[in-house]
Coordinates of N, CA and C in Angstrom, one line a residue:
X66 N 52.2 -1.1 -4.0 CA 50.9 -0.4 -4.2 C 51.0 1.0 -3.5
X67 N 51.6 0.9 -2.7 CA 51.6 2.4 -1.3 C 53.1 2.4 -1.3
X68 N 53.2 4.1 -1.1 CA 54.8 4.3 -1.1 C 54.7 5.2 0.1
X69 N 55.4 4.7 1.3 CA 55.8 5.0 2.3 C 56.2 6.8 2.4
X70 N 55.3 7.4 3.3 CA 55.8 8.7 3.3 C 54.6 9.5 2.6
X71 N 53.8 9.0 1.3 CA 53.4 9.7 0.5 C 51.6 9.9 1.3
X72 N 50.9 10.9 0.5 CA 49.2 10.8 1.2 C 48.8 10.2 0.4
X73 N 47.8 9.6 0.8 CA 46.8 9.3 0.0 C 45.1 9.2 1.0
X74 N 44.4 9.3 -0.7 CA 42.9 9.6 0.3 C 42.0 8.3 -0.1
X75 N 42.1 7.4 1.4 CA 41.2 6.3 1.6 C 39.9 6.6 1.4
X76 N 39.1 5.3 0.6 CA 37.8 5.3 0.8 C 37.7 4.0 1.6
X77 N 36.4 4.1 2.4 CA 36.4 2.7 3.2 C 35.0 2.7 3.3
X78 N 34.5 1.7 3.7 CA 32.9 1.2 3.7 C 32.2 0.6 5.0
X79 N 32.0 0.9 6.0 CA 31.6 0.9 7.1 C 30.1 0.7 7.4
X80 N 29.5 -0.6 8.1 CA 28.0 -0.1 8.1 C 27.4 0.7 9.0
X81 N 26.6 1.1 8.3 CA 26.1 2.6 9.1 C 24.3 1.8 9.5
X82 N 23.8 3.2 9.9 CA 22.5 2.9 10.9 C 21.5 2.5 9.7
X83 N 21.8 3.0 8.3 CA 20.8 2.4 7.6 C 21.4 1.5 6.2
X84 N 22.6 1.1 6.5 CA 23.4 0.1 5.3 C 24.5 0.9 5.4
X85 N 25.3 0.3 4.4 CA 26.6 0.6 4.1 C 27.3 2.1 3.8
X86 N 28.0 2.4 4.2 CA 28.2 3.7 4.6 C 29.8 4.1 4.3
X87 N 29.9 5.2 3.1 CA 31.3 5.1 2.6 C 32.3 6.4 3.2
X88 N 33.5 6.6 3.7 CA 34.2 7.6 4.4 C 35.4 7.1 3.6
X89 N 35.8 8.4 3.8 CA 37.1 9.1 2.6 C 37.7 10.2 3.6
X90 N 39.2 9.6 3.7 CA 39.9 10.5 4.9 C 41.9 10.7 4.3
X91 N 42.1 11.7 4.3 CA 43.9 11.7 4.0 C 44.9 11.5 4.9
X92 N 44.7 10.2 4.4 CA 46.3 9.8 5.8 C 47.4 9.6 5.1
X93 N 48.2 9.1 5.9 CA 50.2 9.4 5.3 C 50.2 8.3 5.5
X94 N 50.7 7.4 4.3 CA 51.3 6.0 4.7 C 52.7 6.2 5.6
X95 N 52.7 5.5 6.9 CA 53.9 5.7 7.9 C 54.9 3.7 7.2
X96 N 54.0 2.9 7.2 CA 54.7 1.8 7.2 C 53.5 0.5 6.8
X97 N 54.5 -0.4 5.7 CA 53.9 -1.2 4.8 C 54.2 -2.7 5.7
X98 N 53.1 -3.3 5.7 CA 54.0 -5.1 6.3 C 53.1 -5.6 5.8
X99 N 53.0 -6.4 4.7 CA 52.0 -7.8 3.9 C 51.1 -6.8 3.8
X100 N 49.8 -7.6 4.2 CA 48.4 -6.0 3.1 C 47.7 -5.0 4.1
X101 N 48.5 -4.9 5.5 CA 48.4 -3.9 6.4 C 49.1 -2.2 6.2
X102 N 48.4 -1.6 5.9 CA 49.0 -0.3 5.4 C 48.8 0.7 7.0
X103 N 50.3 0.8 7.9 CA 50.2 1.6 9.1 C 50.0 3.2 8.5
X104 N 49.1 3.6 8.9 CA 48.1 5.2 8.9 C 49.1 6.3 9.6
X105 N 48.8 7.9 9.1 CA 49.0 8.3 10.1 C 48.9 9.9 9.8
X106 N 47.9 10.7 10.8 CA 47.2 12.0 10.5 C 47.9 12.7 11.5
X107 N 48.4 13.7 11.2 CA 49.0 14.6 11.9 C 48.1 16.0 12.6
X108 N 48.2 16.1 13.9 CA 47.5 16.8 14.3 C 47.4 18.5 13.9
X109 N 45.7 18.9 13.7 CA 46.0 20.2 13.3 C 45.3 21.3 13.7
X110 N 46.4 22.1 14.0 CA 45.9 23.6 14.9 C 45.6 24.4 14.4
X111 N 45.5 24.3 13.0 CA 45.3 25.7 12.2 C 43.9 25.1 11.3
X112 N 43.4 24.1 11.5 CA 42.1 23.9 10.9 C 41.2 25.1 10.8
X113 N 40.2 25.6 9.9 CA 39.7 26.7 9.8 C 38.2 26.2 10.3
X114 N 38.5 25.3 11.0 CA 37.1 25.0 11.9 C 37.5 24.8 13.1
X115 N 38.6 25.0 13.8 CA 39.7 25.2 15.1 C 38.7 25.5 15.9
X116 N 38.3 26.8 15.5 CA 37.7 28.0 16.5 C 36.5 27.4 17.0
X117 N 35.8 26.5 16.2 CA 34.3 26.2 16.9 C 34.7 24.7 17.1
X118 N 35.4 23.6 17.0 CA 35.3 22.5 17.5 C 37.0 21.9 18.1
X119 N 37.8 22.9 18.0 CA 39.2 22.8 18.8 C 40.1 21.9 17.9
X120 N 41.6 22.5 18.4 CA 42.1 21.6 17.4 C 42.0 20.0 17.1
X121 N 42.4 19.4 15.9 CA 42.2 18.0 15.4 C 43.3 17.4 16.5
X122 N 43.3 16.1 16.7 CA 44.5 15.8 17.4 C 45.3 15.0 16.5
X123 N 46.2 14.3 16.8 CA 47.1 13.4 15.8 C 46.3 11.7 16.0
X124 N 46.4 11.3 14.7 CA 46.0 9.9 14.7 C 46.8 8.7 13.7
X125 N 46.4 7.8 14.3 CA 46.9 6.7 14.3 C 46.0 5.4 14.0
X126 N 46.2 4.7 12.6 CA 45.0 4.0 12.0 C 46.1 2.5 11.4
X127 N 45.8 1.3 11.6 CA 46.1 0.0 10.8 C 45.1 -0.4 9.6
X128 N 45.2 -0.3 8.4 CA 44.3 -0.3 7.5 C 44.7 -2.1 7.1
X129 N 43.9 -2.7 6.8 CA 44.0 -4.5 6.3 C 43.4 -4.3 4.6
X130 N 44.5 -3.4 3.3 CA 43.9 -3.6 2.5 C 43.2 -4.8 1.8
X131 N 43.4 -5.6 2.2 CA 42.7 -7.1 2.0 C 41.3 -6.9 2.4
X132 N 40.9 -6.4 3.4 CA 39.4 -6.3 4.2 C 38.7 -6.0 3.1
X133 N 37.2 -6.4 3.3 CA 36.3 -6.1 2.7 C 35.7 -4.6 2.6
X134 N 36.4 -4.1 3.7 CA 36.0 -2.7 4.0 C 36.7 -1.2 3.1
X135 N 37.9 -2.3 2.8 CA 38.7 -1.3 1.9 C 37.9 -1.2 0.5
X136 N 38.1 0.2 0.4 CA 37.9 0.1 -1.1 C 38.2 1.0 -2.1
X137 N 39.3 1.7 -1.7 CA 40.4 2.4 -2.6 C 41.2 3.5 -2.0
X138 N 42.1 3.7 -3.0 CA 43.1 5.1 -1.7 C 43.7 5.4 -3.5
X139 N 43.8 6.7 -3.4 CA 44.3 7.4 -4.4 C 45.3 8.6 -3.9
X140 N 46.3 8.7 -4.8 CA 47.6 9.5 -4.3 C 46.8 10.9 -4.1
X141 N 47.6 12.0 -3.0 CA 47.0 13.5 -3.1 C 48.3 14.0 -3.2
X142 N 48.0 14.9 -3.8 CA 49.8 16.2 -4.2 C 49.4 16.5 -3.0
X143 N 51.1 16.8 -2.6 CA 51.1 17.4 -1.7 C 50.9 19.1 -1.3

């Protein structure tokens, strides 16, 4: 399903303060084990929103595509 190394942009479904609440974010598949897809966002200093809220830092996410919460990832060119 996910190929190791490549981006892709998760959608996920989280409930929020007034129902279900959908977020869409581009992480790098780092590493695949059963339907746990290991995340991973590289920190950035050159964001062109740097200047008013400082750089991004690097992150680190375990996704359970099984969860009910997932609810798609689609490849992004690099």
């Amino acid at each position: 399903m996910f190929e190791v190394g490549k981006k892709y942009r998760f959608i996920t479904v989280d409930a929020g303060e007034h129902g279900p609440e959908q977020s869409q974010e581009v992480w790098t598949v780092a590493k695949i084990v059963g339907t746990l897809a290991h995340l991973h966002m590289p920190a950035d200093n050159d964001s062109k929103f740097a200047e008013f809220s400082g750089p991004t830092p690097e992150r680190n996410m375990i996704l359970n595509t099984a969860s009910v919460c997932f609810h798609s990832a689609t490849p992004v060119a690099d």
